[in-house]
Short mmCIF file of C-alpha atoms and ligand atoms in Angstrom, two decimals:
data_model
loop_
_atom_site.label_atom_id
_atom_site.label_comp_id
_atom_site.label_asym_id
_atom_site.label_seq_id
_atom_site.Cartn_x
_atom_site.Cartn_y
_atom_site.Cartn_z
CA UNK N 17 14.72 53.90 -173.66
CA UNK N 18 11.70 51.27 -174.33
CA UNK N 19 10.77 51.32 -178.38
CA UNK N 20 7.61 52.55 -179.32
CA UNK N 21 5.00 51.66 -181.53
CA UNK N 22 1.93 52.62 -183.56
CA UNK N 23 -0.85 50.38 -185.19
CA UNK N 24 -3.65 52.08 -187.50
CA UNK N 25 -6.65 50.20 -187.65
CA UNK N 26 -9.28 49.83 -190.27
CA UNK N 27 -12.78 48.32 -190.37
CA UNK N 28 -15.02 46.65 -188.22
CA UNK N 29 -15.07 46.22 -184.32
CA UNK N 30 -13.56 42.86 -184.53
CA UNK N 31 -10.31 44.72 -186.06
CA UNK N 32 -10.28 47.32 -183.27
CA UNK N 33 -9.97 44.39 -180.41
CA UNK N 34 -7.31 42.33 -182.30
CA UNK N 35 -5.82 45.59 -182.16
CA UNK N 36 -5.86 45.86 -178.54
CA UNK N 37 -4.10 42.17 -178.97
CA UNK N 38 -1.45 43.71 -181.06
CA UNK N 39 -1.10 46.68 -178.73
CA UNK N 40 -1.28 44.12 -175.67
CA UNK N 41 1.88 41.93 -177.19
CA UNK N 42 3.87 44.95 -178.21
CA UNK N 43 3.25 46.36 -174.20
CA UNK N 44 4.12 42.87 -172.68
CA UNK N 45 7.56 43.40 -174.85
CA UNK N 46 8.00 46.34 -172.84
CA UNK N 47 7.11 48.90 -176.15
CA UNK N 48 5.62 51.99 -175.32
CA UNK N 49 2.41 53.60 -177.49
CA UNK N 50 4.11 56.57 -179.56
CA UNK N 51 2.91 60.17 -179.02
CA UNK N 52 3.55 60.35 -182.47
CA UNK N 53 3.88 58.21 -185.01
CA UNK N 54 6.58 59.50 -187.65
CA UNK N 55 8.53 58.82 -183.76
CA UNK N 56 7.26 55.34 -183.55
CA UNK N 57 10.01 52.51 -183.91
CA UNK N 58 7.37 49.86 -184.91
CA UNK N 59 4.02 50.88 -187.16
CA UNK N 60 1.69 48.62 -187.55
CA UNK N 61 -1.58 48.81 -190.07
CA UNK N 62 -4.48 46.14 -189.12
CA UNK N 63 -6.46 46.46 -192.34
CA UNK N 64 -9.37 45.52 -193.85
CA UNK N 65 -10.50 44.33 -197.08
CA UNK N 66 -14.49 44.41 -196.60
CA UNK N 67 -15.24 47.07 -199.42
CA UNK N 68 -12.34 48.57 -202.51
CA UNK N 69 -12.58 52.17 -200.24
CA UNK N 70 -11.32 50.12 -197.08
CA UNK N 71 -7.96 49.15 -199.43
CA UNK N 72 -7.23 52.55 -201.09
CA UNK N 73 -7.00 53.93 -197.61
CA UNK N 74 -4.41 51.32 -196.60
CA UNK N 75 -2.51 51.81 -199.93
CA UNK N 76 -2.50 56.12 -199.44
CA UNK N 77 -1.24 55.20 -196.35
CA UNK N 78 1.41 52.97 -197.03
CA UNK N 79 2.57 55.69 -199.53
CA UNK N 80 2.85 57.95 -196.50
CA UNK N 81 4.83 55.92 -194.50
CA UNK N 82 7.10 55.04 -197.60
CA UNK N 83 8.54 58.43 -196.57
CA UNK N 84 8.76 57.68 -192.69
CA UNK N 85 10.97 54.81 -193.45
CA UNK N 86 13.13 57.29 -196.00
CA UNK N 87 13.88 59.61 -193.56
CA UNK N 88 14.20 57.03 -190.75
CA UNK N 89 15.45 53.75 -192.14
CA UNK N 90 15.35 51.71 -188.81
CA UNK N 91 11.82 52.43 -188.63
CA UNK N 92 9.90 48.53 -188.77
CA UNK N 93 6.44 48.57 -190.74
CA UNK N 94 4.08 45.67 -190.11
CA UNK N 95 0.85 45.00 -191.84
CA UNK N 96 -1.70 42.44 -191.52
CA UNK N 97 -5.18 42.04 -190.69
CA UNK N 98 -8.37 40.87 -193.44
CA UNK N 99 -6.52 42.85 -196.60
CA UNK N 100 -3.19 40.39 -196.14
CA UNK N 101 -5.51 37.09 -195.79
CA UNK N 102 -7.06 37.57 -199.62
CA UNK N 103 -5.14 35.17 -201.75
CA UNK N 104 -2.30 37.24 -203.91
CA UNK N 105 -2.49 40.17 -201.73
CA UNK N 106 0.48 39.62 -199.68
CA UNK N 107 2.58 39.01 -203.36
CA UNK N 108 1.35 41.78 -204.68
CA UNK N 109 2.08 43.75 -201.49
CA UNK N 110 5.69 42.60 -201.12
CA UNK N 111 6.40 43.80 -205.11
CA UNK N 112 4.61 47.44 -204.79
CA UNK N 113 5.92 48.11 -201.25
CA UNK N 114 9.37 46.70 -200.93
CA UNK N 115 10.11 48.00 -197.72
CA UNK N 116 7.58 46.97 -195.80
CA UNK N 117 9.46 44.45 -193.08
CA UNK N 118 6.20 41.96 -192.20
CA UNK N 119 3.63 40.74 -193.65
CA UNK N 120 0.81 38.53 -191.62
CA UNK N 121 -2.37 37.16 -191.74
CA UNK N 122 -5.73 36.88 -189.73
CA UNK N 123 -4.61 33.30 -188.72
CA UNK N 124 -1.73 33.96 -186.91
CA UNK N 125 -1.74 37.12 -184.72
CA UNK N 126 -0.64 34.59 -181.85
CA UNK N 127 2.50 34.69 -183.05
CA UNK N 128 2.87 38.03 -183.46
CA UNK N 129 5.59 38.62 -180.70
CA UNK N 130 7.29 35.90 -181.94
CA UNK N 131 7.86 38.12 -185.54
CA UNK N 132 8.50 41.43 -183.39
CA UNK N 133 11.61 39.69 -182.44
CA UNK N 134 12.52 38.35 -185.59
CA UNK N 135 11.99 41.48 -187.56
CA UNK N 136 14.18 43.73 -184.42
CA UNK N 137 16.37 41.07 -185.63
CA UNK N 138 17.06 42.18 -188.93
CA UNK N 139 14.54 39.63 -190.57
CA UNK N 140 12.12 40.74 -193.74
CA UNK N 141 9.21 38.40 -194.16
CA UNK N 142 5.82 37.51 -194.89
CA UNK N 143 3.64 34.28 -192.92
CA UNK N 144 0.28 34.12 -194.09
CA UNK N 145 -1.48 30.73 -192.79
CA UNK N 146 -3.99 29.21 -195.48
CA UNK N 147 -6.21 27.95 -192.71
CA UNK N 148 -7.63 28.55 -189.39
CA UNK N 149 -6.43 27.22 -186.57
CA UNK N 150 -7.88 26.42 -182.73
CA UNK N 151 -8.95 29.72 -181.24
CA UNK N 152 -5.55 30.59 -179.06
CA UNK N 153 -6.92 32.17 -175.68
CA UNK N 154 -4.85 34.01 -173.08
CA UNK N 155 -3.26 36.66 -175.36
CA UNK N 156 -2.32 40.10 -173.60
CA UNK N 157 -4.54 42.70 -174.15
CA UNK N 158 -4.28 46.27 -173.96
CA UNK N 159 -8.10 47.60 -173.99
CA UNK N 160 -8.39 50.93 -175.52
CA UNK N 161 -11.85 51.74 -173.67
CA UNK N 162 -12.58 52.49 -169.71
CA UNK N 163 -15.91 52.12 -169.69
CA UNK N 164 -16.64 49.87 -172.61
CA UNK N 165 -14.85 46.34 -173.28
CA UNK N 166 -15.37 43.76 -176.39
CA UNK N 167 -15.37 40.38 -175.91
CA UNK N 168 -14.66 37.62 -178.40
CA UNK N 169 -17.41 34.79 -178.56
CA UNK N 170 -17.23 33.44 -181.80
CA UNK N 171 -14.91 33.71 -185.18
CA UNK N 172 -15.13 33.41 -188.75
CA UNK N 173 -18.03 32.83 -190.76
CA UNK N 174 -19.42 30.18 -192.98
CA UNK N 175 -22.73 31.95 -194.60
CA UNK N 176 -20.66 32.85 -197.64
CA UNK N 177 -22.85 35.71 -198.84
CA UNK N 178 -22.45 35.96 -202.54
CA UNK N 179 -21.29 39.78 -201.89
CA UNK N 180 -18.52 39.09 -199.10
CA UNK N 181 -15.00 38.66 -198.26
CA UNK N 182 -15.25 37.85 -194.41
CA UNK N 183 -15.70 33.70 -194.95
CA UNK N 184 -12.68 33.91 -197.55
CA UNK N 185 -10.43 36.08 -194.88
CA UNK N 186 -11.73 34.91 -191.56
CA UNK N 187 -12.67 31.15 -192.23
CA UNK N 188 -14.73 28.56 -190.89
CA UNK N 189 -17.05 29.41 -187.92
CA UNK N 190 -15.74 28.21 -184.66
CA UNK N 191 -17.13 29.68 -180.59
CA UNK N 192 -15.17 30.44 -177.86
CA UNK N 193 -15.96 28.24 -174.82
CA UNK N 194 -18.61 29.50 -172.64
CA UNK N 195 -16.56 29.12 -169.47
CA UNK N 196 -13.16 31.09 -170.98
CA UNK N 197 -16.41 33.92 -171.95
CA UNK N 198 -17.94 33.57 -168.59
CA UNK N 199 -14.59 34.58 -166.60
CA UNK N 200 -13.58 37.27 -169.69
CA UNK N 201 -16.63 39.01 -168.66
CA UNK N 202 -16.58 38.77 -164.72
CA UNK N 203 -13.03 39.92 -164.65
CA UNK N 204 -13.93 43.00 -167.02
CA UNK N 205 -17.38 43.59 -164.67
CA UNK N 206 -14.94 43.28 -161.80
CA UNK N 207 -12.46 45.49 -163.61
CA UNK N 208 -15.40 48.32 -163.49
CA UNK N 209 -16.30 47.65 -167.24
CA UNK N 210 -19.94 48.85 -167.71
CA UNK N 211 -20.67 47.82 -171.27
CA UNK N 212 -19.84 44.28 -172.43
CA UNK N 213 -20.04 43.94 -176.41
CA UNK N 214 -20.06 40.24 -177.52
CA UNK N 215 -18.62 39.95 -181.05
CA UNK N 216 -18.74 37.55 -183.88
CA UNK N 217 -19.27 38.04 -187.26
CA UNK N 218 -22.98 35.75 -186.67
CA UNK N 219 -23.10 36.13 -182.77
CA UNK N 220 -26.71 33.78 -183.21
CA UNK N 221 -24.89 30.66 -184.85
CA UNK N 222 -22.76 30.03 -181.39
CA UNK N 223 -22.85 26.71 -180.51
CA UNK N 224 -20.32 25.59 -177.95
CA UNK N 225 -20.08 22.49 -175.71
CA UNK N 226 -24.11 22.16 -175.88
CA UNK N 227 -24.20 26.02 -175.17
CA UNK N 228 -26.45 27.89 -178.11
CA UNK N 229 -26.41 32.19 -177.87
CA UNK N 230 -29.30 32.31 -175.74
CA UNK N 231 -28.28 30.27 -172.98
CA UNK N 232 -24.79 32.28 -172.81
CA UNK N 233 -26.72 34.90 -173.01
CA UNK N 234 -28.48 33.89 -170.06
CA UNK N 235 -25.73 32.93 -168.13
CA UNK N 236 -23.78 36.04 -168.96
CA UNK N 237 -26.36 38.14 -167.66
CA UNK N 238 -26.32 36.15 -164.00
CA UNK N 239 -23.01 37.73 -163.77
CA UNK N 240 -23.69 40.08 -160.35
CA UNK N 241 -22.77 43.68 -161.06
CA UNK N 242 -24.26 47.23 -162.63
CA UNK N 243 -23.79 46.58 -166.21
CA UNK N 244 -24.93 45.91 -169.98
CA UNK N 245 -24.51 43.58 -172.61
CA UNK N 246 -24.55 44.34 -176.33
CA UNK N 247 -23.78 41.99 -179.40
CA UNK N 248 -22.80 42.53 -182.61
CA UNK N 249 -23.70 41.06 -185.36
CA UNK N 250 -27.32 38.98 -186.05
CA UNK N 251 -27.88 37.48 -189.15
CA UNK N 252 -31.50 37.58 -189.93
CA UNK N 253 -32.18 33.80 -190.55
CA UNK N 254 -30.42 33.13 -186.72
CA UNK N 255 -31.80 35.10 -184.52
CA UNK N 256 -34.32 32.75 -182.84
CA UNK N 257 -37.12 33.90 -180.55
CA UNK N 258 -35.21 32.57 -177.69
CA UNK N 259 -32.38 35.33 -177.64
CA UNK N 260 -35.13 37.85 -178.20
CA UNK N 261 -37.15 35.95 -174.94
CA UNK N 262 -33.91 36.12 -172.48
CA UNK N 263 -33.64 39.82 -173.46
CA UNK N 264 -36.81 40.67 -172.29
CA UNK N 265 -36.77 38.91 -169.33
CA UNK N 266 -33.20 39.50 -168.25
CA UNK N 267 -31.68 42.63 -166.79
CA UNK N 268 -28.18 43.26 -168.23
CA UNK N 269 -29.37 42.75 -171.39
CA UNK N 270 -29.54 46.13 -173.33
CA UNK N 271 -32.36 46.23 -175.79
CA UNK N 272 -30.60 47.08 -179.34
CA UNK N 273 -30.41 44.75 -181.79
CA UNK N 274 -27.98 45.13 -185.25
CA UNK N 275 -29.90 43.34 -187.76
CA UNK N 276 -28.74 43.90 -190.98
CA UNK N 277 -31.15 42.95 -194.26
CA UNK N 278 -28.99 44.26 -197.40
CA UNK N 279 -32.02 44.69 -199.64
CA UNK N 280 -35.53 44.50 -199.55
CA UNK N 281 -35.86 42.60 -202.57
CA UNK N 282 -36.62 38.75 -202.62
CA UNK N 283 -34.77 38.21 -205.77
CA UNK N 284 -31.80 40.42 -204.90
CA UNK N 285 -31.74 38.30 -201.51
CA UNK N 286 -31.73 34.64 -203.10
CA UNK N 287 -28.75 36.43 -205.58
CA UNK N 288 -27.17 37.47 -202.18
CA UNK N 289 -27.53 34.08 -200.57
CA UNK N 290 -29.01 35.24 -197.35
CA UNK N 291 -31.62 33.01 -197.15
CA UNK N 292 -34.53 35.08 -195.80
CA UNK N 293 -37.28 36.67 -197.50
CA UNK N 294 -37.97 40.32 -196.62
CA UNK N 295 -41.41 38.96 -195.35
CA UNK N 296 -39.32 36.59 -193.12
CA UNK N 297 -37.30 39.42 -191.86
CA UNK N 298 -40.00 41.69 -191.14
CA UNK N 299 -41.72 39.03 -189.15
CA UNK N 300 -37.81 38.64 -186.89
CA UNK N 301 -38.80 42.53 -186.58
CA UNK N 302 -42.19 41.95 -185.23
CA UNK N 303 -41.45 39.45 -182.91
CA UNK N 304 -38.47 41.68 -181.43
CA UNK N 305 -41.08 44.58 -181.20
CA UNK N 306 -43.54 42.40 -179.54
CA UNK N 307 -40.95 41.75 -176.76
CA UNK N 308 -38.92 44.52 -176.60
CA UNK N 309 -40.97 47.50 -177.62
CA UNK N 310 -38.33 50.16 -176.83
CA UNK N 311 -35.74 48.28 -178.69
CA UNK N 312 -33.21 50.21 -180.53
CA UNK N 313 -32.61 48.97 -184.15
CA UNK N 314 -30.04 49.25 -186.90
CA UNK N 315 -29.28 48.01 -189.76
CA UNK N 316 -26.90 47.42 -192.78
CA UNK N 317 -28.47 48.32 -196.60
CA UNK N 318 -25.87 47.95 -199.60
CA UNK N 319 -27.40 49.57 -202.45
CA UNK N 320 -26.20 48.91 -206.35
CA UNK N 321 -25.81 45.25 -205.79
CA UNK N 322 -25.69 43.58 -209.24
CA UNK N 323 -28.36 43.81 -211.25
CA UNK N 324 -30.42 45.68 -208.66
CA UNK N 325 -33.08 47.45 -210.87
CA UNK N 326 -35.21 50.60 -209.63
CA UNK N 327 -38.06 48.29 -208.53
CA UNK N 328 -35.67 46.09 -206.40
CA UNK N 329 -34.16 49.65 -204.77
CA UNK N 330 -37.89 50.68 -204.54
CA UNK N 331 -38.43 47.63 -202.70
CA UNK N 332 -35.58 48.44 -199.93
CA UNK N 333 -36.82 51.79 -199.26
CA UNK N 334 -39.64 50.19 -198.27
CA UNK N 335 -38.47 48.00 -195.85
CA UNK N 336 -36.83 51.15 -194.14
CA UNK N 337 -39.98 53.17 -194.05
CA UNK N 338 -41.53 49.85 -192.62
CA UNK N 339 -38.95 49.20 -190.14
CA UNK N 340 -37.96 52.99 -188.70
CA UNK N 341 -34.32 52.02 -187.45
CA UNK N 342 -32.53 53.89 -184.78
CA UNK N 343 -28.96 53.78 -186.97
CA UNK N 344 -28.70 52.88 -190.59
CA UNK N 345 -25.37 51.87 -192.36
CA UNK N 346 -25.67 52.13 -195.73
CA UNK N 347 -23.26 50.93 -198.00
CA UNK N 348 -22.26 51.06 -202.16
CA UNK N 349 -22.12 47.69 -203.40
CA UNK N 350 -18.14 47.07 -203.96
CA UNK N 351 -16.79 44.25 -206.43
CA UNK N 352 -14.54 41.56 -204.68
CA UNK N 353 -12.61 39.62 -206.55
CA UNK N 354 -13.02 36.15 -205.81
CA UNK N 355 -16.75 36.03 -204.58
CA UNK N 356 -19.79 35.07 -207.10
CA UNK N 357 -21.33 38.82 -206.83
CA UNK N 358 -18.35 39.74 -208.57
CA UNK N 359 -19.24 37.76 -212.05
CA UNK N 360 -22.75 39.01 -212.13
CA UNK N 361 -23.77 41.77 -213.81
CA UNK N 362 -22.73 44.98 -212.75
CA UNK N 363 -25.19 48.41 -212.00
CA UNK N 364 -23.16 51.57 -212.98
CA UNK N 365 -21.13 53.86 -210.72
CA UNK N 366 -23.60 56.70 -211.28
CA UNK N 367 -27.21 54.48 -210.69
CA UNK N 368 -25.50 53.59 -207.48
CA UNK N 369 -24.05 56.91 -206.19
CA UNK N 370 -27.81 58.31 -206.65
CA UNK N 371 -29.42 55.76 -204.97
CA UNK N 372 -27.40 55.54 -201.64
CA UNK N 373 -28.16 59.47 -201.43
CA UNK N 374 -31.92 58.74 -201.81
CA UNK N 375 -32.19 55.85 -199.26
CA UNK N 376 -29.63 58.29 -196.88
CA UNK N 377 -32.18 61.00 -197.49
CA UNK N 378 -34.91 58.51 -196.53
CA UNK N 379 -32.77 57.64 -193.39
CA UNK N 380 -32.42 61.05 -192.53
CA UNK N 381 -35.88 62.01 -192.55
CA UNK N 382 -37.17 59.18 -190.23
CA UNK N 383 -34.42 59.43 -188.07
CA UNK N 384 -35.76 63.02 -187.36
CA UNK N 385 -39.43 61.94 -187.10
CA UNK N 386 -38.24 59.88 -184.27
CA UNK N 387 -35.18 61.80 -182.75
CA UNK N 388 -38.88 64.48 -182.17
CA UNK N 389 -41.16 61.35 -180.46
CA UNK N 390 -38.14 60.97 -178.25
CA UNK N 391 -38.45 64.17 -176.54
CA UNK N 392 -40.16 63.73 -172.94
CA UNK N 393 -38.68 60.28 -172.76
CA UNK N 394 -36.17 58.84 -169.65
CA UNK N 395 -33.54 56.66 -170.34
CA UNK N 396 -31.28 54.94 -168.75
CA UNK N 397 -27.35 56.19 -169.89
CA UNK N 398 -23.90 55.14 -169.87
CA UNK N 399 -21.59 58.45 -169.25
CA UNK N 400 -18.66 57.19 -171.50
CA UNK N 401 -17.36 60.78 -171.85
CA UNK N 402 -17.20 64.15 -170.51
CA UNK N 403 -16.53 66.99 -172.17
CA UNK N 404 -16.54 70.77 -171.45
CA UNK N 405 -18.52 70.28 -168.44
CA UNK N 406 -21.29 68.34 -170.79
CA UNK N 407 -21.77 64.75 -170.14
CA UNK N 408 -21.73 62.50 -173.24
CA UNK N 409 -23.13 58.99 -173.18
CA UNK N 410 -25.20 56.05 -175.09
CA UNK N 411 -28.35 54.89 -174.67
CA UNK N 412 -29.27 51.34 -173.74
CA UNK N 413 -30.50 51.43 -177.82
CA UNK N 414 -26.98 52.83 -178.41
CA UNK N 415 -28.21 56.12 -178.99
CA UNK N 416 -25.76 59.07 -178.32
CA UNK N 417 -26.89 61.74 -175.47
CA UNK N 418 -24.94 64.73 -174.47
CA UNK N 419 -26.78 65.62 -170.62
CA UNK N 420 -26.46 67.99 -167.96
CA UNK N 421 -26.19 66.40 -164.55
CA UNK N 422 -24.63 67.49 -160.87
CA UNK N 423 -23.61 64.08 -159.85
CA UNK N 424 -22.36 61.64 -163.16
CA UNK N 425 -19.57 60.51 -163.48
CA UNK N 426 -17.04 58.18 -165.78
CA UNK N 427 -18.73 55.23 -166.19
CA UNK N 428 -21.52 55.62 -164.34
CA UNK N 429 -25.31 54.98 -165.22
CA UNK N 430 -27.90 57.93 -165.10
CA UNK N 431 -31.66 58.68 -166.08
CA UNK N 432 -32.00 61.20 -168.40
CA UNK N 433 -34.89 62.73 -169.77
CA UNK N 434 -34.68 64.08 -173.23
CA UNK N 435 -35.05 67.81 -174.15
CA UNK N 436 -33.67 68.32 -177.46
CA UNK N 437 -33.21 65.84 -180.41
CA UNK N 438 -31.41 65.61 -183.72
CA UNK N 439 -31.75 62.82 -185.91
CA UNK N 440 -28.36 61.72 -184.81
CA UNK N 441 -27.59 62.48 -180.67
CA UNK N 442 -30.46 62.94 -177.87
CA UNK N 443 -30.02 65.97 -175.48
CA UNK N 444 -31.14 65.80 -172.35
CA UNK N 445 -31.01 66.32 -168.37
CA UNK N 446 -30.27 64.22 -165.50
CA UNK N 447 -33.28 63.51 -164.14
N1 5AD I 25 -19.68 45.87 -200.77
C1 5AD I 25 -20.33 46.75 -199.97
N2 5AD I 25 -20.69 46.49 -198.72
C2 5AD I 25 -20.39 45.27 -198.23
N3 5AD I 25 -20.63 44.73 -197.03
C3 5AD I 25 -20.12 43.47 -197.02
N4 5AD I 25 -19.55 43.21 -198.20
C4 5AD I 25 -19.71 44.31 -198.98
C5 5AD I 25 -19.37 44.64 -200.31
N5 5AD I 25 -18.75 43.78 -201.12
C6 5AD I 25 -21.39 45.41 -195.98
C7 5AD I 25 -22.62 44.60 -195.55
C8 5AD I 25 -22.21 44.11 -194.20
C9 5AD I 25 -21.34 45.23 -193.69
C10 5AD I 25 -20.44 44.86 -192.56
O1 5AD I 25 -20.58 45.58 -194.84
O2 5AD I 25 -23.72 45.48 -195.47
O3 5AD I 25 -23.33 43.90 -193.35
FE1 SF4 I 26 -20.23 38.47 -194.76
FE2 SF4 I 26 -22.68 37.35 -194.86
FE3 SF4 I 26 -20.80 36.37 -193.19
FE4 SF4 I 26 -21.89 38.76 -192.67
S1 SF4 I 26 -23.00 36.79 -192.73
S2 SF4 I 26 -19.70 38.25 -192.60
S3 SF4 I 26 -22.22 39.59 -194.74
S4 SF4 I 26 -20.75 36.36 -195.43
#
């Protein structure tokens, strides 16, 4: 009988498709997914280290599986992913969790069936690589999604944020090469894929053999078949006019744009290091408006950032009743050791818990202003789901839409006019 396996993942998109790495390994090992995992002869947690919540769920659950491995001693636990990267972590891990069997980094999932065998083996260890290396292509991949498919185009990131753990975990900046992106995405459109999300953790500073992130933009979109193209994520000062140009003239291109600001607060940004003004960013918002006026937007706001006072917080409110996004992620400040944020002056627990639920209350009550100017309007949908004879799908501005229809299908693209709205799914009918 083949061994089986589990992995938990945690965190951002990027996570999620090294996960489908680690799944795509374990299958090309011959390891079947578990049905369940306190049945699973290999678990594996791909964490994440981006906010202090992210790591108390990866400790409860190591506490959990602490008890799998009592009952069932040949059991193999595995953990790596952003949490294992931070300097100490791994230590600290191997002392409070003795029986975990491997420990890895972000910098060497590539070798990952390599320690499968040496941990079936008997072996107990931890490799955690200081540095980046080349970007290793060719690694199986067991996609999780029918319909949708993420694509690698760029790793790491060197904006060092004063806030952030990613350039500590994930390292220097490097891009895929357009041609190895080119043929990732004509063999997924070939494969029937019908959304194509481009990740990086600053999709706009690509820069390959003389190829910038409009041009593969560009040339992705060339690629013949029915499908979209999303990317995740922009930073602000990046995003030139010339992305926002081939997306308007481009099919294939879906019109949403992530843009996240963190604050609306000049001061708060230069103590952030994102170097932008919110003026700055609200003119990137114009421009994308002025091509793209159905654009779907979103955006990430951390709230309680230190010394944030009420006029700063005032100040980010603002930019949200300015902006209107489609999807807001809001987020609690959280201290990381390590990064300059983390020496400044601290706002209390309670100041921050009260204003996340004020700018979510804001959130909420645009969301529903708009989810009402929606009703009337067709869009175009990807059916990603179906589910008790009601179709469920995204918009091209990655808004969900649950719609009646006689003739959709998996994966297939629809009109659909809206009928209902909430401020967080569109309902509608085929059209
Ligand atoms: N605390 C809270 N939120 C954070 N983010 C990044 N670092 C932190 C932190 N230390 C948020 C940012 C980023 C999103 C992915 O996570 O808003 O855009
Ligand atoms: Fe973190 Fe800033 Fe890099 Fe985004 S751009 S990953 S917030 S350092």
């Amino acid at each position: 009988m083949a061994f089986t396996y589990y992995i938990k993942t945690y965190g951002c998109q990027m996570n999620a498709h090294e996960s489908e790495k680690l799944s795509g390994i374990l299958t090309s090992k011959g390891f079947e997914e578990a049905s369940d995992k306190q049945q699973a002869d290999i678990i594996v947690l791909n964490t994440c280290c981006i906010r202090e919540s992210a790591e108390t769920h990866v400790l409860g659950n190591l506490g959990i599986i602490k008890k799998y491995k009592e009952h069932n001693p040949n059991l193999k636990v595995a953990i790596c992913g952003c949490m294992t990267q931070q300097r100490g972590v791994a230590d600290r891990l191997k002392k409070r969790c003795p029986f975990i069997d491997l420990i890895f980094g972000t910098h060497n999932l590539h070798k990952f069936s390599e320690y499968v065998d040496r941990v079936f083996g008997g072996e107990k260890f931890t490799d955690i690589w200081e540095a980046e290396g080349s970007i290793e292509e060719g690694l199986p991949m067991k996609r999780t999604g029918t319909t949708s498919a993420l694509v690698n185009i760029m790793y790491g990131c060197d904006n060092f944020c004063s806030y952030c753990i990613v350039p500590y975990v994930r390292g220097r900046e490097r891009s895929r090469k357009p041609g190895n992106i080119i043929h990732d995405v004509e063999n997924l459109v070939g494969q029937g894929y019908k959304e194509i999300t481009l990740l990086g953790q600053n999709v706009n500073s690509y820069f390959c053999d003389g190829i910038d992130f409009a041009t593969l933009l560009d040339k992705l979109s060339d690629i013949k078949g029915d499908y979209w193209i999303k990317f995740l994520t922009s930073h602000p000062k990046d995003l030139s006019e010339k992305v926002i140009e081939v997306i308007a003239n481009k099919e294939r291109l879906a019109h949403f744009i992530h843009l996240p600001i963190q604050s609306g607060s000049n001061r708060i940004l230069e103590l952030m290091n994102r170097k932008y003004t919110a003026e700055q960013y609200l003119q990137k918002i114009d421009m994308i408006k002025r091509y793209l006026p159905d654009a779907g937007l979103s955006c990430d706001i951390m709230v309680g950032f230190p010394t944030e006072t009420e006029d700063d917080f005032l100040l980010t409110l603002d930019i949200v009743e300015k902006v209107r996004y489609t999807n807001l992620f809001s987020f609690i400040y959280s201290r990381r050791s390590g990064t300059p944020a983390d020496k400044m002056e601290q706002v209390d627990e309670k100041t921050k818990k009260e204003r996340i639920d004020r700018l979510i209350k804001k959130q909420f009550t645009i969301a529903q202003e708009l989810a009402n100017s929606n009703i009337g309007k067709i869009y175009k949908v990807l059916c990603d789901d179906i589910c008790e004879n009601k179709f469920i799908g995204k918009t091209q501005t990655d808004k969900k839409i649950t719609f009646e229809s006689d003739k959709a299908r998996l994966g297939s693209f629809v009109n659909v006019k809206v009928t209902q709205a909430t401020n967080s799914k569109l309902y509608g009918t085929e059209v």
